Amino acid sequence: MTGYTSNEERADIECVSISHGDYLAEIALWGGGVKSLTFQGRPLLETYKDKPPMMAGVVMAPWPNRTEDGQFTWQGEHYQLGITEPERNNAIHGLAVNWWKLVEQHKDEVTLTFSIGPHNGWPWTVELVATYAVDDSGLHSHVKAVTEHAEEIPFAYGLHLYLSAQGAPTHECVLNLNVDEHHLLDERNLPTGEVRPAKLVDTPLDRVNWDDCFHGHGPLVADYTADGRGVRLAMDSGVEWVQLYTPENFPREVAPSGKALAVEPMSAPPNALRSGIDLVRLKQGKPQVFNLHLSAVEK
């Protein structure tokens, strides 16, 4: 099973729908992530029409966020990734933003696969298997990373979600997230090494301008609400890093373009391929699994 569909082998369908009770989700084959999620018809995620704007919903692997100069060293060997954020000279968001393969579909569950590498400075092969399922409690995301390499290889995972508090304007929303560290970034959005205490309790979105990295000691839970109603993102214990991003010009179809909130759960921080912080060491017979859960918050 390779699970690979290249740009030239464009998928016959671009997304698949799954539903259960009050929840309806669309899972995108481009990027392998969540295109939309609604509860009783109200949005829990920002959505889009065609290709995901600003990486909305995509899986980030084998590294999330940025790698400085696209360079890293592993087991004494130096590697040069392609530069995909040229304005900052970084390699950004991994190699999985491409067409995934649909391998199984049911009314309430879907499984996609994708094969990473070898590719432009990344000499290893990693198979990703992403299963999304909805039930009475919401949407479950289960991503498994597998390699057949006998030696250990580096890996990290993330999901680039833009939350919606059931359609409420961003400036009316607040965020609660149980992180305790703010890891400062420089002008290239790379860690400076400085860490400050963080407390995100009823943080008003109209008062923040984020492209910032936070860390907690899990399990992390993000509640994004307006007047007590919104969305909850719960992360398992292997996903203890979060990038918060508030672009001012997120494009919307049914509402004016404007400020949005990305909550990007990550298993490792920015520049992890360089620093080694919280990198998973994948090897044959030792798959790694990452679990997330999205649900509605009601008064």
C-alpha positions as a LaTeX table, in Angstrom:
\begin{tabular}{lrrr}
\hline
Residue & $x$ (\AA) & $y$ (\AA) & $z$ (\AA) \\
\hline
Met1 & 0.00 & 0.00 & 0.00 \\
Thr2 & 1.61 & 3.24 & $-1.10$ \\
Gly3 & $-1.36$ & 5.57 & $-0.69$ \\
Tyr4 & 0.22 & 8.02 & $-3.11$ \\
Thr5 & $-1.55$ & 10.13 & $-5.69$ \\
Ser6 & 0.71 & 12.66 & $-7.40$ \\
Asn7 & $-0.24$ & 16.02 & $-8.86$ \\
Glu8 & $-0.27$ & 14.35 & $-12.27$ \\
Glu9 & $-2.54$ & 11.59 & $-10.90$ \\
Arg10 & $-5.22$ & 13.98 & $-9.61$ \\
Ala11 & $-7.89$ & 12.25 & $-7.56$ \\
Asp12 & $-11.26$ & 11.62 & $-9.22$ \\
Ile13 & $-12.96$ & 13.21 & $-6.22$ \\
Glu14 & $-11.68$ & 16.08 & $-4.11$ \\
Cys15 & $-13.40$ & 15.37 & $-0.79$ \\
Val16 & $-15.64$ & 12.82 & 0.89 \\
Ser17 & $-18.44$ & 13.42 & 3.38 \\
Ile18 & $-19.09$ & 11.51 & 6.58 \\
Ser19 & $-21.92$ & 12.10 & 9.02 \\
His20 & $-23.48$ & 10.93 & 12.24 \\
Gly21 & $-26.34$ & 12.58 & 14.11 \\
Asp22 & $-25.72$ & 16.32 & 14.39 \\
Tyr23 & $-22.22$ & 16.16 & 12.86 \\
Leu24 & $-21.25$ & 16.40 & 9.19 \\
Ala25 & $-17.61$ & 16.46 & 8.04 \\
Glu26 & $-15.90$ & 16.81 & 4.69 \\
Ile27 & $-12.47$ & 15.21 & 4.41 \\
Ala28 & $-10.19$ & 16.61 & 1.70 \\
Leu29 & $-8.04$ & 14.40 & $-0.50$ \\
Trp30 & $-5.77$ & 17.39 & $-1.14$ \\
Gly31 & $-3.70$ & 17.61 & 2.04 \\
Gly32 & $-5.43$ & 14.67 & 3.73 \\
Gly33 & $-7.18$ & 16.77 & 6.35 \\
Val34 & $-10.55$ & 18.20 & 7.34 \\
Lys35 & $-12.19$ & 20.58 & 4.86 \\
Ser36 & $-15.27$ & 21.30 & 6.95 \\
Leu37 & $-17.09$ & 20.22 & 10.08 \\
Thr38 & $-20.59$ & 21.31 & 11.11 \\
Phe39 & $-22.81$ & 20.72 & 14.12 \\
Gln40 & $-26.54$ & 21.10 & 13.50 \\
Gly41 & $-25.55$ & 22.93 & 10.33 \\
Arg42 & $-23.31$ & 25.44 & 12.12 \\
Pro43 & $-19.56$ & 25.51 & 11.31 \\
Leu44 & $-16.92$ & 24.30 & 13.74 \\
Leu45 & $-14.13$ & 24.93 & 11.21 \\
Glu46 & $-13.48$ & 27.62 & 8.62 \\
Thr47 & $-13.98$ & 26.08 & 5.19 \\
Tyr48 & $-13.20$ & 26.89 & 1.56 \\
Lys49 & $-14.32$ & 26.16 & $-2.01$ \\
Asp50 & $-11.35$ & 24.72 & $-3.95$ \\
Lys51 & $-7.72$ & 24.41 & $-2.75$ \\
Pro52 & $-7.24$ & 25.17 & 0.96 \\
Pro53 & $-6.25$ & 28.80 & 1.57 \\
Met54 & $-3.48$ & 29.42 & 4.08 \\
Met55 & $-2.98$ & 25.63 & 4.50 \\
Ala56 & $-6.49$ & 25.28 & 5.96 \\
Gly57 & $-7.07$ & 21.79 & 7.32 \\
Val58 & $-4.01$ & 20.07 & 5.84 \\
Val59 & $-1.83$ & 17.40 & 7.46 \\
Met60 & 1.71 & 18.61 & 8.22 \\
Ala61 & 4.30 & 15.80 & 8.07 \\
Pro62 & 7.05 & 14.63 & 8.36 \\
Trp63 & 7.53 & 17.96 & 10.08 \\
Pro64 & 5.06 & 20.70 & 10.97 \\
Asn65 & 5.84 & 24.39 & 10.88 \\
Arg66 & 9.34 & 25.49 & 9.79 \\
Thr67 & 12.84 & 24.10 & 9.29 \\
Glu68 & 15.53 & 26.79 & 9.27 \\
Asp69 & 17.20 & 27.16 & 5.85 \\
Gly70 & 15.66 & 23.76 & 5.03 \\
Gln71 & 18.72 & 22.15 & 6.62 \\
Phe72 & 19.06 & 19.51 & 9.31 \\
Thr73 & 21.44 & 16.78 & 10.44 \\
Trp74 & 20.40 & 13.24 & 11.35 \\
Gln75 & 22.71 & 10.45 & 12.51 \\
Gly76 & 25.72 & 12.47 & 11.35 \\
Glu77 & 24.36 & 13.09 & 7.82 \\
His78 & 23.44 & 16.56 & 6.53 \\
Tyr79 & 20.24 & 17.09 & 4.52 \\
Gln80 & 18.92 & 20.00 & 2.45 \\
Leu81 & 15.16 & 20.24 & 2.01 \\
Gly82 & 13.51 & 22.37 & $-0.65$ \\
Ile83 & 12.82 & 25.96 & 0.43 \\
Thr84 & 9.04 & 26.39 & 0.42 \\
Glu85 & 8.86 & 29.67 & 2.36 \\
Pro86 & 11.37 & 31.69 & 0.31 \\
Glu87 & 10.64 & 35.02 & 1.99 \\
Arg88 & 12.01 & 33.55 & 5.24 \\
Asn89 & 14.29 & 30.90 & 3.68 \\
Asn90 & 12.53 & 28.05 & 5.48 \\
Ala91 & 11.10 & 24.67 & 4.55 \\
Ile92 & 7.53 & 24.80 & 5.83 \\
His93 & 4.77 & 22.33 & 6.76 \\
Gly94 & 6.29 & 19.11 & 5.46 \\
Leu95 & 5.68 & 17.04 & 2.33 \\
Ala96 & 2.11 & 15.77 & 2.65 \\
Val97 & 0.28 & 18.67 & 0.99 \\
Asn98 & $-0.59$ & 16.73 & $-2.13$ \\
Trp99 & $-3.27$ & 14.30 & $-3.31$ \\
Trp100 & $-3.98$ & 11.51 & $-0.83$ \\
Lys101 & $-5.58$ & 8.19 & $-1.75$ \\
Leu102 & $-9.03$ & 7.16 & $-0.57$ \\
Val103 & $-8.85$ & 3.53 & 0.58 \\
Glu104 & $-12.01$ & 3.00 & 2.64 \\
Gln105 & $-15.28$ & 4.87 & 3.09 \\
His106 & $-18.37$ & 4.36 & 5.22 \\
Lys107 & $-21.23$ & 6.67 & 6.17 \\
Asp108 & $-19.48$ & 7.77 & 9.35 \\
Glu109 & $-15.80$ & 6.95 & 8.70 \\
Val110 & $-13.17$ & 7.38 & 6.00 \\
Thr111 & $-9.53$ & 6.31 & 5.64 \\
Leu112 & $-6.92$ & 7.99 & 3.43 \\
Thr113 & $-3.28$ & 7.09 & 2.82 \\
Phe114 & $-0.20$ & 8.93 & 1.61 \\
Ser115 & 3.43 & 7.95 & 1.06 \\
Ile116 & 6.14 & 10.47 & 1.89 \\
Gly117 & 9.49 & 10.36 & 0.14 \\
Pro118 & 12.12 & 9.92 & $-0.87$ \\
His119 & 11.89 & 13.57 & $-1.88$ \\
Asn120 & 14.26 & 16.52 & $-2.26$ \\
Gly121 & 16.45 & 16.22 & 0.84 \\
Trp122 & 14.21 & 13.68 & 2.55 \\
Pro123 & 15.68 & 10.21 & 1.80 \\
Trp124 & 13.19 & 8.08 & 3.76 \\
Thr125 & 9.76 & 6.61 & 3.12 \\
Val126 & 6.95 & 7.10 & 5.62 \\
Glu127 & 3.44 & 5.75 & 5.10 \\
Leu128 & 0.64 & 7.85 & 6.59 \\
Val129 & $-2.79$ & 6.37 & 7.30 \\
Ala130 & $-5.42$ & 8.92 & 8.34 \\
Thr131 & $-8.79$ & 7.75 & 9.63 \\
Tyr132 & $-11.57$ & 10.23 & 10.36 \\
Ala133 & $-14.78$ & 9.16 & 12.09 \\
Val134 & $-17.84$ & 10.94 & 13.46 \\
Asp135 & $-20.07$ & 9.78 & 16.30 \\
Asp136 & $-22.34$ & 11.36 & 18.90 \\
Ser137 & $-19.32$ & 13.05 & 20.50 \\
Gly138 & $-17.90$ & 14.71 & 17.35 \\
Leu139 & $-15.06$ & 14.08 & 14.90 \\
His140 & $-12.16$ & 11.78 & 15.72 \\
Ser141 & $-8.87$ & 12.10 & 13.80 \\
His142 & $-6.48$ & 9.15 & 13.99 \\
Val143 & $-3.22$ & 9.45 & 12.03 \\
Lys144 & $-0.68$ & 6.62 & 11.99 \\
Ala145 & 2.89 & 6.97 & 10.69 \\
Val146 & 4.70 & 3.79 & 9.62 \\
Thr147 & 8.12 & 3.13 & 8.12 \\
Glu148 & 9.87 & $-0.02$ & 6.94 \\
His149 & 13.34 & 1.41 & 7.64 \\
Ala150 & 15.28 & $-0.68$ & 10.14 \\
Glu151 & 17.17 & 2.39 & 11.36 \\
Glu152 & 15.45 & 5.20 & 13.25 \\
Ile153 & 14.26 & 8.16 & 11.18 \\
Pro154 & 12.96 & 11.57 & 12.35 \\
Phe155 & 9.27 & 12.41 & 12.27 \\
Ala156 & 6.77 & 14.96 & 13.57 \\
Tyr157 & 3.10 & 15.62 & 12.85 \\
Gly158 & 0.64 & 18.50 & 12.83 \\
Leu159 & $-2.81$ & 19.50 & 11.56 \\
His160 & $-3.48$ & 23.05 & 10.34 \\
Leu161 & $-7.00$ & 23.76 & 11.61 \\
Tyr162 & $-8.88$ & 27.05 & 11.46 \\
Leu163 & $-11.56$ & 26.94 & 14.15 \\
Ser164 & $-15.01$ & 28.50 & 13.94 \\
Ala165 & $-17.17$ & 29.19 & 16.98 \\
Gln166 & $-20.29$ & 28.02 & 15.15 \\
Gly167 & $-20.06$ & 30.94 & 12.76 \\
Ala168 & $-19.54$ & 33.75 & 15.29 \\
Pro169 & $-17.32$ & 36.63 & 14.10 \\
Thr170 & $-13.74$ & 36.20 & 15.26 \\
His171 & $-13.69$ & 39.51 & 17.14 \\
Glu172 & $-16.53$ & 38.25 & 19.35 \\
Cys173 & $-14.71$ & 35.05 & 20.35 \\
Val174 & $-12.47$ & 34.02 & 23.23 \\
Leu175 & $-9.92$ & 31.21 & 23.48 \\
Asn176 & $-9.20$ & 28.96 & 26.44 \\
Leu177 & $-6.16$ & 26.72 & 26.03 \\
Asn178 & $-4.31$ & 25.01 & 28.89 \\
Val179 & $-0.75$ & 25.74 & 27.75 \\
Asp180 & 1.82 & 27.07 & 30.20 \\
Glu181 & 4.76 & 28.13 & 28.00 \\
His182 & 5.07 & 30.73 & 25.25 \\
His183 & 8.11 & 29.94 & 23.07 \\
Leu184 & 9.16 & 33.20 & 21.44 \\
Leu185 & 9.88 & 33.29 & 17.72 \\
Asp186 & 12.12 & 35.58 & 15.69 \\
Glu187 & 11.36 & 37.48 & 12.48 \\
Arg188 & 11.65 & 34.20 & 10.53 \\
Asn189 & 9.15 & 32.52 & 12.88 \\
Leu190 & 11.90 & 30.33 & 14.31 \\
Pro191 & 12.38 & 29.73 & 18.06 \\
Thr192 & 14.71 & 32.17 & 19.80 \\
Gly193 & 15.18 & 29.88 & 22.81 \\
Glu194 & 13.39 & 32.33 & 25.11 \\
Val195 & 10.42 & 30.85 & 26.97 \\
Arg196 & 7.87 & 32.86 & 28.96 \\
Pro197 & 4.99 & 31.72 & 31.15 \\
Ala198 & 1.68 & 31.59 & 29.31 \\
Lys199 & $-1.93$ & 31.61 & 30.47 \\
Leu200 & $-4.66$ & 31.63 & 27.84 \\
Val201 & $-7.90$ & 31.97 & 29.79 \\
Asp202 & $-10.86$ & 33.74 & 28.17 \\
Thr203 & $-8.38$ & 35.43 & 25.83 \\
Pro204 & $-10.29$ & 37.85 & 23.54 \\
Leu205 & $-9.42$ & 37.38 & 19.87 \\
Asp206 & $-9.91$ & 41.07 & 19.14 \\
Arg207 & $-6.88$ & 41.83 & 21.34 \\
Val208 & $-4.32$ & 39.43 & 19.88 \\
Asn209 & $-2.25$ & 39.20 & 16.71 \\
Trp210 & $-0.64$ & 35.78 & 16.77 \\
Asp211 & 1.80 & 33.70 & 14.82 \\
Asp212 & 3.13 & 32.22 & 18.03 \\
Cys213 & 4.18 & 28.87 & 19.48 \\
Phe214 & 2.87 & 27.52 & 22.79 \\
His215 & 3.58 & 24.38 & 24.78 \\
Gly216 & 1.73 & 22.53 & 27.50 \\
His217 & 2.09 & 19.30 & 29.37 \\
Gly218 & $-1.09$ & 17.74 & 28.03 \\
Pro219 & $-3.56$ & 16.59 & 27.34 \\
Leu220 & $-4.27$ & 19.97 & 25.76 \\
Val221 & $-7.81$ & 21.23 & 25.15 \\
Ala222 & $-8.69$ & 24.37 & 23.19 \\
Asp223 & $-12.16$ & 25.89 & 23.65 \\
Tyr224 & $-13.00$ & 28.59 & 21.10 \\
Thr225 & $-16.32$ & 30.19 & 21.93 \\
Ala226 & $-18.59$ & 33.20 & 21.64 \\
Asp227 & $-21.14$ & 33.68 & 24.42 \\
Gly228 & $-20.53$ & 30.12 & 25.63 \\
Arg229 & $-21.05$ & 28.37 & 22.29 \\
Gly230 & $-18.34$ & 27.20 & 19.91 \\
Val231 & $-15.90$ & 24.37 & 19.30 \\
Arg232 & $-13.51$ & 22.22 & 21.34 \\
Leu233 & $-10.27$ & 20.71 & 20.03 \\
Ala234 & $-8.83$ & 17.99 & 22.28 \\
Met235 & $-5.30$ & 16.67 & 21.67 \\
Asp236 & $-3.77$ & 13.45 & 22.93 \\
Ser237 & $-0.66$ & 13.28 & 25.09 \\
Gly238 & 1.70 & 13.04 & 22.10 \\
Val239 & 0.54 & 16.40 & 20.73 \\
Glu240 & 1.65 & 19.04 & 23.23 \\
Trp241 & 2.68 & 21.91 & 20.95 \\
Val242 & 0.36 & 24.46 & 19.35 \\
Gln243 & 0.97 & 27.22 & 16.83 \\
Leu244 & $-1.67$ & 29.96 & 17.10 \\
Tyr245 & $-2.09$ & 32.10 & 14.00 \\
Thr246 & $-4.54$ & 34.94 & 13.38 \\
Pro247 & $-4.40$ & 36.08 & 9.74 \\
Glu248 & $-6.38$ & 39.23 & 9.02 \\
Asn249 & $-7.44$ & 38.24 & 5.51 \\
Phe250 & $-8.75$ & 34.67 & 5.62 \\
Pro251 & $-11.01$ & 34.28 & 2.56 \\
Arg252 & $-14.59$ & 33.22 & 3.27 \\
Glu253 & $-17.38$ & 32.37 & 0.85 \\
Val254 & $-20.48$ & 33.23 & 2.86 \\
Ala255 & $-19.04$ & 35.81 & 5.25 \\
Pro256 & $-16.64$ & 38.71 & 4.72 \\
Ser257 & $-12.95$ & 37.88 & 4.51 \\
Gly258 & $-11.17$ & 38.86 & 7.67 \\
Lys259 & $-9.52$ & 37.69 & 10.85 \\
Ala260 & $-9.48$ & 33.96 & 11.60 \\
Leu261 & $-7.90$ & 31.71 & 14.20 \\
Ala262 & $-5.67$ & 28.78 & 13.31 \\
Val263 & $-5.03$ & 26.35 & 16.15 \\
Glu264 & $-2.33$ & 24.03 & 14.83 \\
Pro265 & $-1.75$ & 20.99 & 17.07 \\
Met266 & 1.80 & 19.69 & 16.62 \\
Ser267 & 3.83 & 16.83 & 18.07 \\
Ala268 & 7.00 & 18.95 & 17.98 \\
Pro269 & 7.85 & 22.67 & 17.89 \\
Pro270 & 9.04 & 24.79 & 14.97 \\
Asn271 & 12.53 & 23.84 & 13.78 \\
Ala272 & 12.32 & 20.41 & 15.41 \\
Leu273 & 14.35 & 18.74 & 12.65 \\
Arg274 & 17.20 & 21.06 & 13.67 \\
Ser275 & 16.72 & 21.07 & 17.45 \\
Gly276 & 15.56 & 17.48 & 17.88 \\
Ile277 & 12.98 & 18.60 & 20.46 \\
Asp278 & 10.14 & 16.06 & 20.74 \\
Leu279 & 10.97 & 14.39 & 17.43 \\
Val280 & 9.53 & 10.90 & 17.08 \\
Arg281 & 12.10 & 8.24 & 16.17 \\
Leu282 & 10.24 & 6.05 & 13.71 \\
Lys283 & 11.52 & 2.61 & 12.79 \\
Gln284 & 10.24 & $-0.66$ & 11.40 \\
Gly285 & 7.70 & $-2.28$ & 13.69 \\
Lys286 & 7.22 & 0.86 & 15.81 \\
Pro287 & 4.42 & 2.97 & 14.27 \\
Gln288 & 3.39 & 6.23 & 15.86 \\
Val289 & $-0.24$ & 7.30 & 16.30 \\
Phe290 & $-1.61$ & 10.82 & 16.80 \\
Asn291 & $-5.19$ & 11.40 & 17.96 \\
Leu292 & $-7.31$ & 14.56 & 17.93 \\
His293 & $-11.00$ & 15.17 & 18.67 \\
Leu294 & $-13.28$ & 18.03 & 17.58 \\
Ser295 & $-16.68$ & 18.67 & 19.14 \\
Ala296 & $-19.28$ & 21.36 & 19.63 \\
Val297 & $-19.41$ & 23.45 & 22.80 \\
Glu298 & $-22.96$ & 24.34 & 23.81 \\
Lys299 & $-24.24$ & 26.58 & 26.57 \\
\hline
\end{tabular}
